[in-house]
Amino acid sequence: MNTRDLQYFVALVKYKNYTRVAKEFKVSQPSITQAIQRLEREFNTQLVRKDRFHRDEMITRSGLLLYENAVLINDKIDLTRKEIDRANKKQIRFGLPPIIGKLYISKIVEEFSGDLLSRLRITSVGSHDLLNQLRKGKIDIAILGSTAPINEEDIFAELVATRPFGIIVSEQNQLAQKDAVHFNELAEQKFINYNQQYVHQSAFQAYCTYAQIKPQIVVYRLPNVSWIKELVRQNKGISLMVKDAATNEPGIKALDILDPIPEKFYISIVIREGYVLSDDEQDFIQRVKQIQLDN
């Protein structure tokens, strides 16, 4: 089977017009017709109705079944092309969320040097966005944060560390006199919250549910962790954050949370299911797994 025939067919289902498909692929209209005929012979079924007067219903049920799978096949082929292209360039496409990056980046620079480090291409956005990029083949390896061990059918994940959440406050805030708090003590506080791409949202909701409070949220879904820190530093509110992310931050104090619920920040190395690691990528992952985070 010619995979280009599947590409033509997917476009035909989308546009329902042979001429438009031919123009898009810069081929003749008979080439599109012949491709559809080859597919019909391959699957021994009619994919396109011959009655052109019912354009919106020109694709048969068999055609629609083929279309759904052809989209998946085309996506897989496109992903494979990207993987092979990167393999030829010997690049390591690596995802690292900003908060985890604070924990790992200096240690990665210390651990790797020279040619391998120069071939490392780092994407830094929240874990939710990185997971989507991993699935689409925009990156191949990532360290992700989550509030539970990652269990996705198309993803292979290996847990490498867990870190505690804390409450970050300005040194000007009265809470800065404490070293630890129960979450129900924060009912009257103003919280600065996160964009959905950060896993902190679910941890925040879990603590609120346990403490049975609904604190005021003054700034919702900021897209950058550094913005949240700056607003906390200026005493515009407080925030839930992985404690490590606020370590040695001028003007900010991180408090332990005393509530006995098992909310932790899980750190995992992940790849796509079925992705074949190069020798360099295997070496990179093994060495990253051996990095010890400070307590």
PDB file of C-alpha atoms in Angstrom:
ATOM      1  CA  MET A   1       0.000   0.000   0.000  1.00  0.00           C
ATOM      2  CA  ASN A   2       1.230   3.484  -0.880  1.00  0.00           C
ATOM      3  CA  THR A   3       1.079   5.706   2.189  1.00  0.00           C
ATOM      4  CA  ARG A   4       0.659   8.744  -0.063  1.00  0.00           C
ATOM      5  CA  ASP A   5      -2.665   7.222  -1.185  1.00  0.00           C
ATOM      6  CA  LEU A   6      -3.834   7.406   2.438  1.00  0.00           C
ATOM      7  CA  GLN A   7      -2.804  11.049   2.597  1.00  0.00           C
ATOM      8  CA  TYR A   8      -4.823  11.787  -0.531  1.00  0.00           C
ATOM      9  CA  PHE A   9      -7.815   9.944   0.895  1.00  0.00           C
ATOM     10  CA  VAL A  10      -7.723  11.788   4.225  1.00  0.00           C
ATOM     11  CA  ALA A  11      -7.645  15.090   2.340  1.00  0.00           C
ATOM     12  CA  LEU A  12     -10.541  13.974   0.134  1.00  0.00           C
ATOM     13  CA  VAL A  13     -12.672  13.177   3.172  1.00  0.00           C
ATOM     14  CA  LYS A  14     -11.815  16.607   4.564  1.00  0.00           C
ATOM     15  CA  TYR A  15     -12.453  18.661   1.415  1.00  0.00           C
ATOM     16  CA  LYS A  16     -14.857  16.390  -0.516  1.00  0.00           C
ATOM     17  CA  ASN A  17     -13.374  17.797  -3.700  1.00  0.00           C
ATOM     18  CA  TYR A  18     -10.904  16.014  -6.003  1.00  0.00           C
ATOM     19  CA  THR A  19      -9.662  19.232  -7.602  1.00  0.00           C
ATOM     20  CA  ARG A  20      -8.818  20.855  -4.274  1.00  0.00           C
ATOM     21  CA  VAL A  21      -6.928  17.759  -3.099  1.00  0.00           C
ATOM     22  CA  ALA A  22      -4.951  17.674  -6.349  1.00  0.00           C
ATOM     23  CA  LYS A  23      -3.991  21.346  -5.951  1.00  0.00           C
ATOM     24  CA  GLU A  24      -2.938  20.849  -2.338  1.00  0.00           C
ATOM     25  CA  PHE A  25      -0.577  18.007  -3.243  1.00  0.00           C
ATOM     26  CA  LYS A  26       0.452  19.567  -6.582  1.00  0.00           C
ATOM     27  CA  VAL A  27      -0.573  16.533  -8.623  1.00  0.00           C
ATOM     28  CA  SER A  28      -3.120  15.931 -11.370  1.00  0.00           C
ATOM     29  CA  GLN A  29      -6.738  15.149 -10.556  1.00  0.00           C
ATOM     30  CA  PRO A  30      -6.480  11.697 -12.235  1.00  0.00           C
ATOM     31  CA  SER A  31      -3.669  10.892  -9.751  1.00  0.00           C
ATOM     32  CA  ILE A  32      -6.128  11.365  -6.893  1.00  0.00           C
ATOM     33  CA  THR A  33      -8.775   9.272  -8.645  1.00  0.00           C
ATOM     34  CA  GLN A  34      -6.279   6.474  -9.272  1.00  0.00           C
ATOM     35  CA  ALA A  35      -5.127   6.554  -5.633  1.00  0.00           C
ATOM     36  CA  ILE A  36      -8.712   6.102  -4.402  1.00  0.00           C
ATOM     37  CA  GLN A  37      -9.222   3.239  -6.843  1.00  0.00           C
ATOM     38  CA  ARG A  38      -6.058   1.544  -5.575  1.00  0.00           C
ATOM     39  CA  LEU A  39      -7.329   1.795  -1.996  1.00  0.00           C
ATOM     40  CA  GLU A  40     -10.713   0.388  -3.007  1.00  0.00           C
ATOM     41  CA  ARG A  41      -8.989  -2.598  -4.625  1.00  0.00           C
ATOM     42  CA  GLU A  42      -6.719  -3.017  -1.589  1.00  0.00           C
ATOM     43  CA  PHE A  43      -9.656  -3.143   0.839  1.00  0.00           C
ATOM     44  CA  ASN A  44     -12.114  -4.716  -1.619  1.00  0.00           C
ATOM     45  CA  THR A  45     -14.795  -2.147  -0.846  1.00  0.00           C
ATOM     46  CA  GLN A  46     -16.287   1.079  -2.146  1.00  0.00           C
ATOM     47  CA  LEU A  47     -14.884   4.106  -0.327  1.00  0.00           C
ATOM     48  CA  VAL A  48     -16.410   6.921  -2.376  1.00  0.00           C
ATOM     49  CA  ARG A  49     -19.934   7.028  -3.765  1.00  0.00           C
ATOM     50  CA  LYS A  50     -20.109   7.588  -7.505  1.00  0.00           C
ATOM     51  CA  ASP A  51     -23.099   9.916  -7.104  1.00  0.00           C
ATOM     52  CA  ARG A  52     -21.409  13.330  -7.004  1.00  0.00           C
ATOM     53  CA  PHE A  53     -24.704  15.191  -6.423  1.00  0.00           C
ATOM     54  CA  HIS A  54     -24.637  14.300  -2.701  1.00  0.00           C
ATOM     55  CA  ARG A  55     -21.240  15.798  -1.986  1.00  0.00           C
ATOM     56  CA  ASP A  56     -21.668  15.880   1.810  1.00  0.00           C
ATOM     57  CA  GLU A  57     -22.347  12.130   1.812  1.00  0.00           C
ATOM     58  CA  MET A  58     -19.818  11.086  -0.814  1.00  0.00           C
ATOM     59  CA  ILE A  59     -17.793   8.933   1.640  1.00  0.00           C
ATOM     60  CA  THR A  60     -19.240   5.493   2.395  1.00  0.00           C
ATOM     61  CA  ARG A  61     -19.274   3.895   5.842  1.00  0.00           C
ATOM     62  CA  SER A  62     -16.264   1.799   4.792  1.00  0.00           C
ATOM     63  CA  GLY A  63     -14.567   5.008   3.754  1.00  0.00           C
ATOM     64  CA  LEU A  64     -15.221   6.595   7.126  1.00  0.00           C
ATOM     65  CA  LEU A  65     -13.787   3.535   8.869  1.00  0.00           C
ATOM     66  CA  LEU A  66     -10.661   3.759   6.736  1.00  0.00           C
ATOM     67  CA  TYR A  67     -10.445   7.516   7.335  1.00  0.00           C
ATOM     68  CA  GLU A  68     -10.307   7.162  11.141  1.00  0.00           C
ATOM     69  CA  ASN A  69      -7.438   4.697  10.914  1.00  0.00           C
ATOM     70  CA  ALA A  70      -5.704   6.510   8.061  1.00  0.00           C
ATOM     71  CA  VAL A  71      -5.461   9.642  10.232  1.00  0.00           C
ATOM     72  CA  LEU A  72      -3.725   7.591  12.916  1.00  0.00           C
ATOM     73  CA  ILE A  73      -1.405   5.973  10.364  1.00  0.00           C
ATOM     74  CA  ASN A  74      -0.492   9.329   8.814  1.00  0.00           C
ATOM     75  CA  ASP A  75       0.212  10.780  12.273  1.00  0.00           C
ATOM     76  CA  LYS A  76       2.454   7.810  13.073  1.00  0.00           C
ATOM     77  CA  ILE A  77       4.325   8.197   9.793  1.00  0.00           C
ATOM     78  CA  ASP A  78       4.797  11.928  10.411  1.00  0.00           C
ATOM     79  CA  LEU A  79       6.051  11.195  13.928  1.00  0.00           C
ATOM     80  CA  THR A  80       8.450   8.571  12.558  1.00  0.00           C
ATOM     81  CA  ARG A  81       9.851  11.072  10.056  1.00  0.00           C
ATOM     82  CA  LYS A  82      10.526  13.528  12.889  1.00  0.00           C
ATOM     83  CA  GLU A  83      12.209  10.838  14.979  1.00  0.00           C
ATOM     84  CA  ILE A  84      14.430   9.698  12.099  1.00  0.00           C
ATOM     85  CA  ASP A  85      15.323  13.288  11.224  1.00  0.00           C
ATOM     86  CA  ARG A  86      16.384  13.962  14.816  1.00  0.00           C
ATOM     87  CA  ALA A  87      18.276  10.648  14.919  1.00  0.00           C
ATOM     88  CA  ASN A  88      20.266  11.730  11.879  1.00  0.00           C
ATOM     89  CA  LYS A  89      21.047  15.058  13.568  1.00  0.00           C
ATOM     90  CA  LYS A  90      21.857  13.234  16.831  1.00  0.00           C
ATOM     91  CA  GLN A  91      19.763  15.726  18.787  1.00  0.00           C
ATOM     92  CA  ILE A  92      18.265  14.979  22.199  1.00  0.00           C
ATOM     93  CA  ARG A  93      14.899  16.738  22.514  1.00  0.00           C
ATOM     94  CA  PHE A  94      14.309  17.090  26.220  1.00  0.00           C
ATOM     95  CA  GLY A  95      11.404  18.591  28.190  1.00  0.00           C
ATOM     96  CA  LEU A  96      12.025  20.158  31.595  1.00  0.00           C
ATOM     97  CA  PRO A  97       9.324  22.092  33.511  1.00  0.00           C
ATOM     98  CA  PRO A  98      10.475  25.378  35.113  1.00  0.00           C
ATOM     99  CA  ILE A  99      10.122  24.207  38.723  1.00  0.00           C
ATOM    100  CA  ILE A 100      11.911  20.899  38.116  1.00  0.00           C
ATOM    101  CA  GLY A 101      14.437  22.784  36.011  1.00  0.00           C
ATOM    102  CA  LYS A 102      15.465  24.734  39.101  1.00  0.00           C
ATOM    103  CA  LEU A 103      16.294  21.418  40.794  1.00  0.00           C
ATOM    104  CA  TYR A 104      18.054  19.757  37.863  1.00  0.00           C
ATOM    105  CA  ILE A 105      19.551  22.225  35.407  1.00  0.00           C
ATOM    106  CA  SER A 106      22.767  23.063  37.287  1.00  0.00           C
ATOM    107  CA  LYS A 107      23.363  19.364  38.006  1.00  0.00           C
ATOM    108  CA  ILE A 108      22.753  18.484  34.339  1.00  0.00           C
ATOM    109  CA  VAL A 109      25.281  21.120  33.254  1.00  0.00           C
ATOM    110  CA  GLU A 110      27.775  19.714  35.793  1.00  0.00           C
ATOM    111  CA  GLU A 111      27.137  16.106  34.724  1.00  0.00           C
ATOM    112  CA  PHE A 112      27.218  16.629  30.952  1.00  0.00           C
ATOM    113  CA  SER A 113      29.719  18.557  28.936  1.00  0.00           C
ATOM    114  CA  GLY A 114      31.037  19.012  25.453  1.00  0.00           C
ATOM    115  CA  ASP A 115      29.338  17.413  22.471  1.00  0.00           C
ATOM    116  CA  LEU A 116      26.427  15.769  24.324  1.00  0.00           C
ATOM    117  CA  LEU A 117      25.426  18.969  26.100  1.00  0.00           C
ATOM    118  CA  SER A 118      25.596  20.920  22.833  1.00  0.00           C
ATOM    119  CA  ARG A 119      23.137  18.474  21.233  1.00  0.00           C
ATOM    120  CA  LEU A 120      20.622  18.832  24.054  1.00  0.00           C
ATOM    121  CA  ARG A 121      17.531  20.813  23.005  1.00  0.00           C
ATOM    122  CA  ILE A 122      15.529  21.805  26.090  1.00  0.00           C
ATOM    123  CA  THR A 123      11.866  22.819  26.050  1.00  0.00           C
ATOM    124  CA  SER A 124      10.667  24.400  29.291  1.00  0.00           C
ATOM    125  CA  VAL A 125       6.904  24.672  29.870  1.00  0.00           C
ATOM    126  CA  GLY A 126       4.559  23.092  32.404  1.00  0.00           C
ATOM    127  CA  SER A 127       4.295  19.311  32.756  1.00  0.00           C
ATOM    128  CA  HIS A 128       0.822  19.162  31.152  1.00  0.00           C
ATOM    129  CA  ASP A 129       2.072  20.876  27.978  1.00  0.00           C
ATOM    130  CA  LEU A 130       5.241  18.784  27.918  1.00  0.00           C
ATOM    131  CA  LEU A 131       3.198  15.583  28.035  1.00  0.00           C
ATOM    132  CA  ASN A 132       1.223  16.746  24.989  1.00  0.00           C
ATOM    133  CA  GLN A 133       4.451  17.663  23.162  1.00  0.00           C
ATOM    134  CA  LEU A 134       5.886  14.242  23.993  1.00  0.00           C
ATOM    135  CA  ARG A 135       2.857  12.514  22.470  1.00  0.00           C
ATOM    136  CA  LYS A 136       3.085  14.652  19.321  1.00  0.00           C
ATOM    137  CA  GLY A 137       6.798  13.952  18.892  1.00  0.00           C
ATOM    138  CA  LYS A 138       7.975  17.515  19.487  1.00  0.00           C
ATOM    139  CA  ILE A 139      10.180  16.182  22.290  1.00  0.00           C
ATOM    140  CA  ASP A 140      11.332  12.621  22.972  1.00  0.00           C
ATOM    141  CA  ILE A 141      12.311  12.591  26.647  1.00  0.00           C
ATOM    142  CA  ALA A 142      10.969  14.630  29.548  1.00  0.00           C
ATOM    143  CA  ILE A 143      11.127  14.962  33.286  1.00  0.00           C
ATOM    144  CA  LEU A 144       7.567  15.595  34.432  1.00  0.00           C
ATOM    145  CA  GLY A 145       5.967  16.567  37.704  1.00  0.00           C
ATOM    146  CA  SER A 146       2.676  15.083  38.892  1.00  0.00           C
ATOM    147  CA  THR A 147       0.616  14.640  42.042  1.00  0.00           C
ATOM    148  CA  ALA A 148       0.466  10.859  41.542  1.00  0.00           C
ATOM    149  CA  PRO A 149       2.627   8.303  39.714  1.00  0.00           C
ATOM    150  CA  ILE A 150       2.113   8.670  35.952  1.00  0.00           C
ATOM    151  CA  ASN A 151       0.081   5.821  34.473  1.00  0.00           C
ATOM    152  CA  GLU A 152      -0.727   6.522  30.807  1.00  0.00           C
ATOM    153  CA  GLU A 153      -1.120   3.740  28.255  1.00  0.00           C
ATOM    154  CA  ASP A 154       0.974   5.456  25.558  1.00  0.00           C
ATOM    155  CA  ILE A 155       3.684   6.697  27.935  1.00  0.00           C
ATOM    156  CA  PHE A 156       6.497   4.892  29.737  1.00  0.00           C
ATOM    157  CA  ALA A 157       7.263   6.644  33.031  1.00  0.00           C
ATOM    158  CA  GLU A 158       9.816   5.864  35.709  1.00  0.00           C
ATOM    159  CA  LEU A 159       9.568   7.576  39.092  1.00  0.00           C
ATOM    160  CA  VAL A 160      12.898   9.100  40.148  1.00  0.00           C
ATOM    161  CA  ALA A 161      12.043  11.327  43.137  1.00  0.00           C
ATOM    162  CA  THR A 162       9.306  12.858  45.262  1.00  0.00           C
ATOM    163  CA  ARG A 163       9.397  16.322  46.801  1.00  0.00           C
ATOM    164  CA  PRO A 164       7.156  18.016  49.393  1.00  0.00           C
ATOM    165  CA  PHE A 165       4.799  20.888  48.714  1.00  0.00           C
ATOM    166  CA  GLY A 166       4.998  23.977  50.887  1.00  0.00           C
ATOM    167  CA  ILE A 167       3.364  27.370  51.332  1.00  0.00           C
ATOM    168  CA  ILE A 168       5.429  30.302  50.118  1.00  0.00           C
ATOM    169  CA  VAL A 169       4.882  33.691  51.742  1.00  0.00           C
ATOM    170  CA  SER A 170       6.523  37.079  51.681  1.00  0.00           C
ATOM    171  CA  GLU A 171       8.928  37.800  54.508  1.00  0.00           C
ATOM    172  CA  GLN A 172       6.642  40.791  55.161  1.00  0.00           C
ATOM    173  CA  ASN A 173       3.676  38.465  55.790  1.00  0.00           C
ATOM    174  CA  GLN A 174       2.814  37.590  59.406  1.00  0.00           C
ATOM    175  CA  LEU A 175       2.918  33.910  58.416  1.00  0.00           C
ATOM    176  CA  ALA A 176       6.677  34.292  57.897  1.00  0.00           C
ATOM    177  CA  GLN A 177       7.029  34.068  61.681  1.00  0.00           C
ATOM    178  CA  LYS A 178       6.023  30.401  61.401  1.00  0.00           C
ATOM    179  CA  ASP A 179       7.946  27.425  60.035  1.00  0.00           C
ATOM    180  CA  ALA A 180       4.874  25.257  59.391  1.00  0.00           C
ATOM    181  CA  VAL A 181       1.097  25.645  59.089  1.00  0.00           C
ATOM    182  CA  HIS A 182      -2.089  23.599  58.888  1.00  0.00           C
ATOM    183  CA  PHE A 183      -3.984  24.371  55.697  1.00  0.00           C
ATOM    184  CA  ASN A 184      -7.122  25.448  57.571  1.00  0.00           C
ATOM    185  CA  GLU A 185      -5.086  28.330  59.046  1.00  0.00           C
ATOM    186  CA  LEU A 186      -4.985  29.787  55.526  1.00  0.00           C
ATOM    187  CA  ALA A 187      -8.739  30.192  55.007  1.00  0.00           C
ATOM    188  CA  GLU A 188      -8.542  33.999  55.130  1.00  0.00           C
ATOM    189  CA  GLN A 189      -5.382  34.274  53.043  1.00  0.00           C
ATOM    190  CA  LYS A 190      -5.289  35.422  49.432  1.00  0.00           C
ATOM    191  CA  PHE A 191      -3.863  32.713  47.189  1.00  0.00           C
ATOM    192  CA  ILE A 192      -2.081  33.292  43.893  1.00  0.00           C
ATOM    193  CA  ASN A 193      -2.893  30.330  41.682  1.00  0.00           C
ATOM    194  CA  TYR A 194      -1.480  28.610  38.597  1.00  0.00           C
ATOM    195  CA  ASN A 195      -2.075  28.057  34.941  1.00  0.00           C
ATOM    196  CA  GLN A 196      -3.598  24.604  34.231  1.00  0.00           C
ATOM    197  CA  GLN A 197      -0.306  23.441  32.700  1.00  0.00           C
ATOM    198  CA  TYR A 198       1.087  23.136  36.242  1.00  0.00           C
ATOM    199  CA  VAL A 199       0.191  20.143  38.419  1.00  0.00           C
ATOM    200  CA  HIS A 200      -0.039  22.334  41.530  1.00  0.00           C
ATOM    201  CA  GLN A 201      -3.709  22.991  40.776  1.00  0.00           C
ATOM    202  CA  SER A 202      -4.807  19.493  41.773  1.00  0.00           C
ATOM    203  CA  ALA A 203      -2.645  19.511  44.921  1.00  0.00           C
ATOM    204  CA  PHE A 204      -4.117  22.866  45.926  1.00  0.00           C
ATOM    205  CA  GLN A 205      -7.653  21.522  45.488  1.00  0.00           C
ATOM    206  CA  ALA A 206      -6.793  18.406  47.530  1.00  0.00           C
ATOM    207  CA  TYR A 207      -5.542  20.491  50.456  1.00  0.00           C
ATOM    208  CA  CYS A 208      -8.566  22.797  50.294  1.00  0.00           C
ATOM    209  CA  THR A 209     -10.925  19.818  50.285  1.00  0.00           C
ATOM    210  CA  TYR A 210      -9.160  18.201  53.240  1.00  0.00           C
ATOM    211  CA  ALA A 211      -9.147  21.452  55.222  1.00  0.00           C
ATOM    212  CA  GLN A 212     -12.715  22.282  54.103  1.00  0.00           C
ATOM    213  CA  ILE A 213     -11.821  25.830  53.130  1.00  0.00           C
ATOM    214  CA  LYS A 214     -12.407  27.993  50.073  1.00  0.00           C
ATOM    215  CA  PRO A 215      -9.703  30.653  50.204  1.00  0.00           C
ATOM    216  CA  GLN A 216      -9.815  33.739  48.055  1.00  0.00           C
ATOM    217  CA  ILE A 217      -7.906  33.488  44.784  1.00  0.00           C
ATOM    218  CA  VAL A 218      -6.689  36.904  43.722  1.00  0.00           C
ATOM    219  CA  VAL A 219      -4.751  36.059  40.590  1.00  0.00           C
ATOM    220  CA  TYR A 220      -5.779  32.976  38.679  1.00  0.00           C
ATOM    221  CA  ARG A 221      -3.767  30.843  36.253  1.00  0.00           C
ATOM    222  CA  LEU A 222      -0.628  32.870  35.805  1.00  0.00           C
ATOM    223  CA  PRO A 223       1.457  31.326  33.003  1.00  0.00           C
ATOM    224  CA  ASN A 224       4.862  31.619  34.667  1.00  0.00           C
ATOM    225  CA  VAL A 225       6.142  30.473  38.064  1.00  0.00           C
ATOM    226  CA  SER A 226       8.518  33.449  38.318  1.00  0.00           C
ATOM    227  CA  TRP A 227       5.505  35.788  38.145  1.00  0.00           C
ATOM    228  CA  ILE A 228       3.919  33.986  41.067  1.00  0.00           C
ATOM    229  CA  LYS A 229       7.098  34.274  43.119  1.00  0.00           C
ATOM    230  CA  GLU A 230       7.358  37.983  42.390  1.00  0.00           C
ATOM    231  CA  LEU A 231       3.777  38.649  43.484  1.00  0.00           C
ATOM    232  CA  VAL A 232       4.353  36.627  46.656  1.00  0.00           C
ATOM    233  CA  ARG A 233       7.589  38.533  47.284  1.00  0.00           C
ATOM    234  CA  GLN A 234       5.619  41.794  47.047  1.00  0.00           C
ATOM    235  CA  ASN A 235       3.114  40.359  49.578  1.00  0.00           C
ATOM    236  CA  LYS A 236       0.218  40.382  47.106  1.00  0.00           C
ATOM    237  CA  GLY A 237      -0.768  36.910  48.276  1.00  0.00           C
ATOM    238  CA  ILE A 238       0.603  33.483  49.166  1.00  0.00           C
ATOM    239  CA  SER A 239       0.915  30.345  47.060  1.00  0.00           C
ATOM    240  CA  LEU A 240       1.315  26.575  47.144  1.00  0.00           C
ATOM    241  CA  MET A 241       4.592  25.495  45.572  1.00  0.00           C
ATOM    242  CA  VAL A 242       7.130  22.690  45.633  1.00  0.00           C
ATOM    243  CA  LYS A 243       9.370  23.783  48.505  1.00  0.00           C
ATOM    244  CA  ASP A 244      12.583  23.374  46.518  1.00  0.00           C
ATOM    245  CA  ALA A 245      11.405  25.978  44.014  1.00  0.00           C
ATOM    246  CA  ALA A 246      11.452  28.668  46.709  1.00  0.00           C
ATOM    247  CA  THR A 247      14.759  27.697  48.317  1.00  0.00           C
ATOM    248  CA  ASN A 248      17.125  30.663  48.720  1.00  0.00           C
ATOM    249  CA  GLU A 249      14.632  33.045  47.113  1.00  0.00           C
ATOM    250  CA  PRO A 250      15.224  36.573  48.515  1.00  0.00           C
ATOM    251  CA  GLY A 251      12.167  37.990  50.297  1.00  0.00           C
ATOM    252  CA  ILE A 252      10.293  34.652  50.339  1.00  0.00           C
ATOM    253  CA  LYS A 253       9.885  32.030  53.055  1.00  0.00           C
ATOM    254  CA  ALA A 254       8.659  28.468  52.469  1.00  0.00           C
ATOM    255  CA  LEU A 255       6.531  26.871  55.193  1.00  0.00           C
ATOM    256  CA  ASP A 256       5.953  23.167  55.789  1.00  0.00           C
ATOM    257  CA  ILE A 257       2.361  21.897  55.537  1.00  0.00           C
ATOM    258  CA  LEU A 258       1.300  19.905  58.592  1.00  0.00           C
ATOM    259  CA  ASP A 259      -1.841  18.296  57.171  1.00  0.00           C
ATOM    260  CA  PRO A 260      -1.464  14.460  57.096  1.00  0.00           C
ATOM    261  CA  ILE A 261      -2.560  13.919  53.489  1.00  0.00           C
ATOM    262  CA  PRO A 262      -0.170  12.183  51.078  1.00  0.00           C
ATOM    263  CA  GLU A 263       0.175  15.044  48.616  1.00  0.00           C
ATOM    264  CA  LYS A 264       3.638  14.964  47.078  1.00  0.00           C
ATOM    265  CA  PHE A 265       5.264  16.242  43.934  1.00  0.00           C
ATOM    266  CA  TYR A 266       6.257  13.159  41.914  1.00  0.00           C
ATOM    267  CA  ILE A 267       9.177  13.536  39.495  1.00  0.00           C
ATOM    268  CA  SER A 268       9.358  11.009  36.648  1.00  0.00           C
ATOM    269  CA  ILE A 269      11.416  10.477  33.511  1.00  0.00           C
ATOM    270  CA  VAL A 270       9.082   9.716  30.607  1.00  0.00           C
ATOM    271  CA  ILE A 271       9.284   8.669  26.954  1.00  0.00           C
ATOM    272  CA  ARG A 272       6.655   7.700  24.369  1.00  0.00           C
ATOM    273  CA  GLU A 273       5.648   4.048  24.360  1.00  0.00           C
ATOM    274  CA  GLY A 274       7.474   2.414  21.458  1.00  0.00           C
ATOM    275  CA  TYR A 275      10.113   5.128  21.083  1.00  0.00           C
ATOM    276  CA  VAL A 276      13.546   3.598  20.423  1.00  0.00           C
ATOM    277  CA  LEU A 277      16.234   5.387  22.415  1.00  0.00           C
ATOM    278  CA  SER A 278      19.623   6.031  20.857  1.00  0.00           C
ATOM    279  CA  ASP A 279      22.751   5.037  22.789  1.00  0.00           C
ATOM    280  CA  ASP A 280      23.284   8.696  23.723  1.00  0.00           C
ATOM    281  CA  GLU A 281      19.696   9.028  24.940  1.00  0.00           C
ATOM    282  CA  GLN A 282      19.992   5.860  27.033  1.00  0.00           C
ATOM    283  CA  ASP A 283      23.205   7.182  28.554  1.00  0.00           C
ATOM    284  CA  PHE A 284      21.568  10.567  29.172  1.00  0.00           C
ATOM    285  CA  ILE A 285      18.590   9.006  30.970  1.00  0.00           C
ATOM    286  CA  GLN A 286      20.757   6.728  33.125  1.00  0.00           C
ATOM    287  CA  ARG A 287      22.932   9.619  34.231  1.00  0.00           C
ATOM    288  CA  VAL A 288      19.947  11.881  34.946  1.00  0.00           C
ATOM    289  CA  LYS A 289      18.403   9.101  37.080  1.00  0.00           C
ATOM    290  CA  GLN A 290      21.564   9.005  39.170  1.00  0.00           C
ATOM    291  CA  ILE A 291      21.414  12.723  39.985  1.00  0.00           C
ATOM    292  CA  GLN A 292      20.800  13.174  43.710  1.00  0.00           C
ATOM    293  CA  LEU A 293      18.594  16.121  44.673  1.00  0.00           C
ATOM    294  CA  ASP A 294      19.464  18.105  47.771  1.00  0.00           C
ATOM    295  CA  ASN A 295      17.358  17.396  50.865  1.00  0.00           C
TER     296      ASN A 295
END
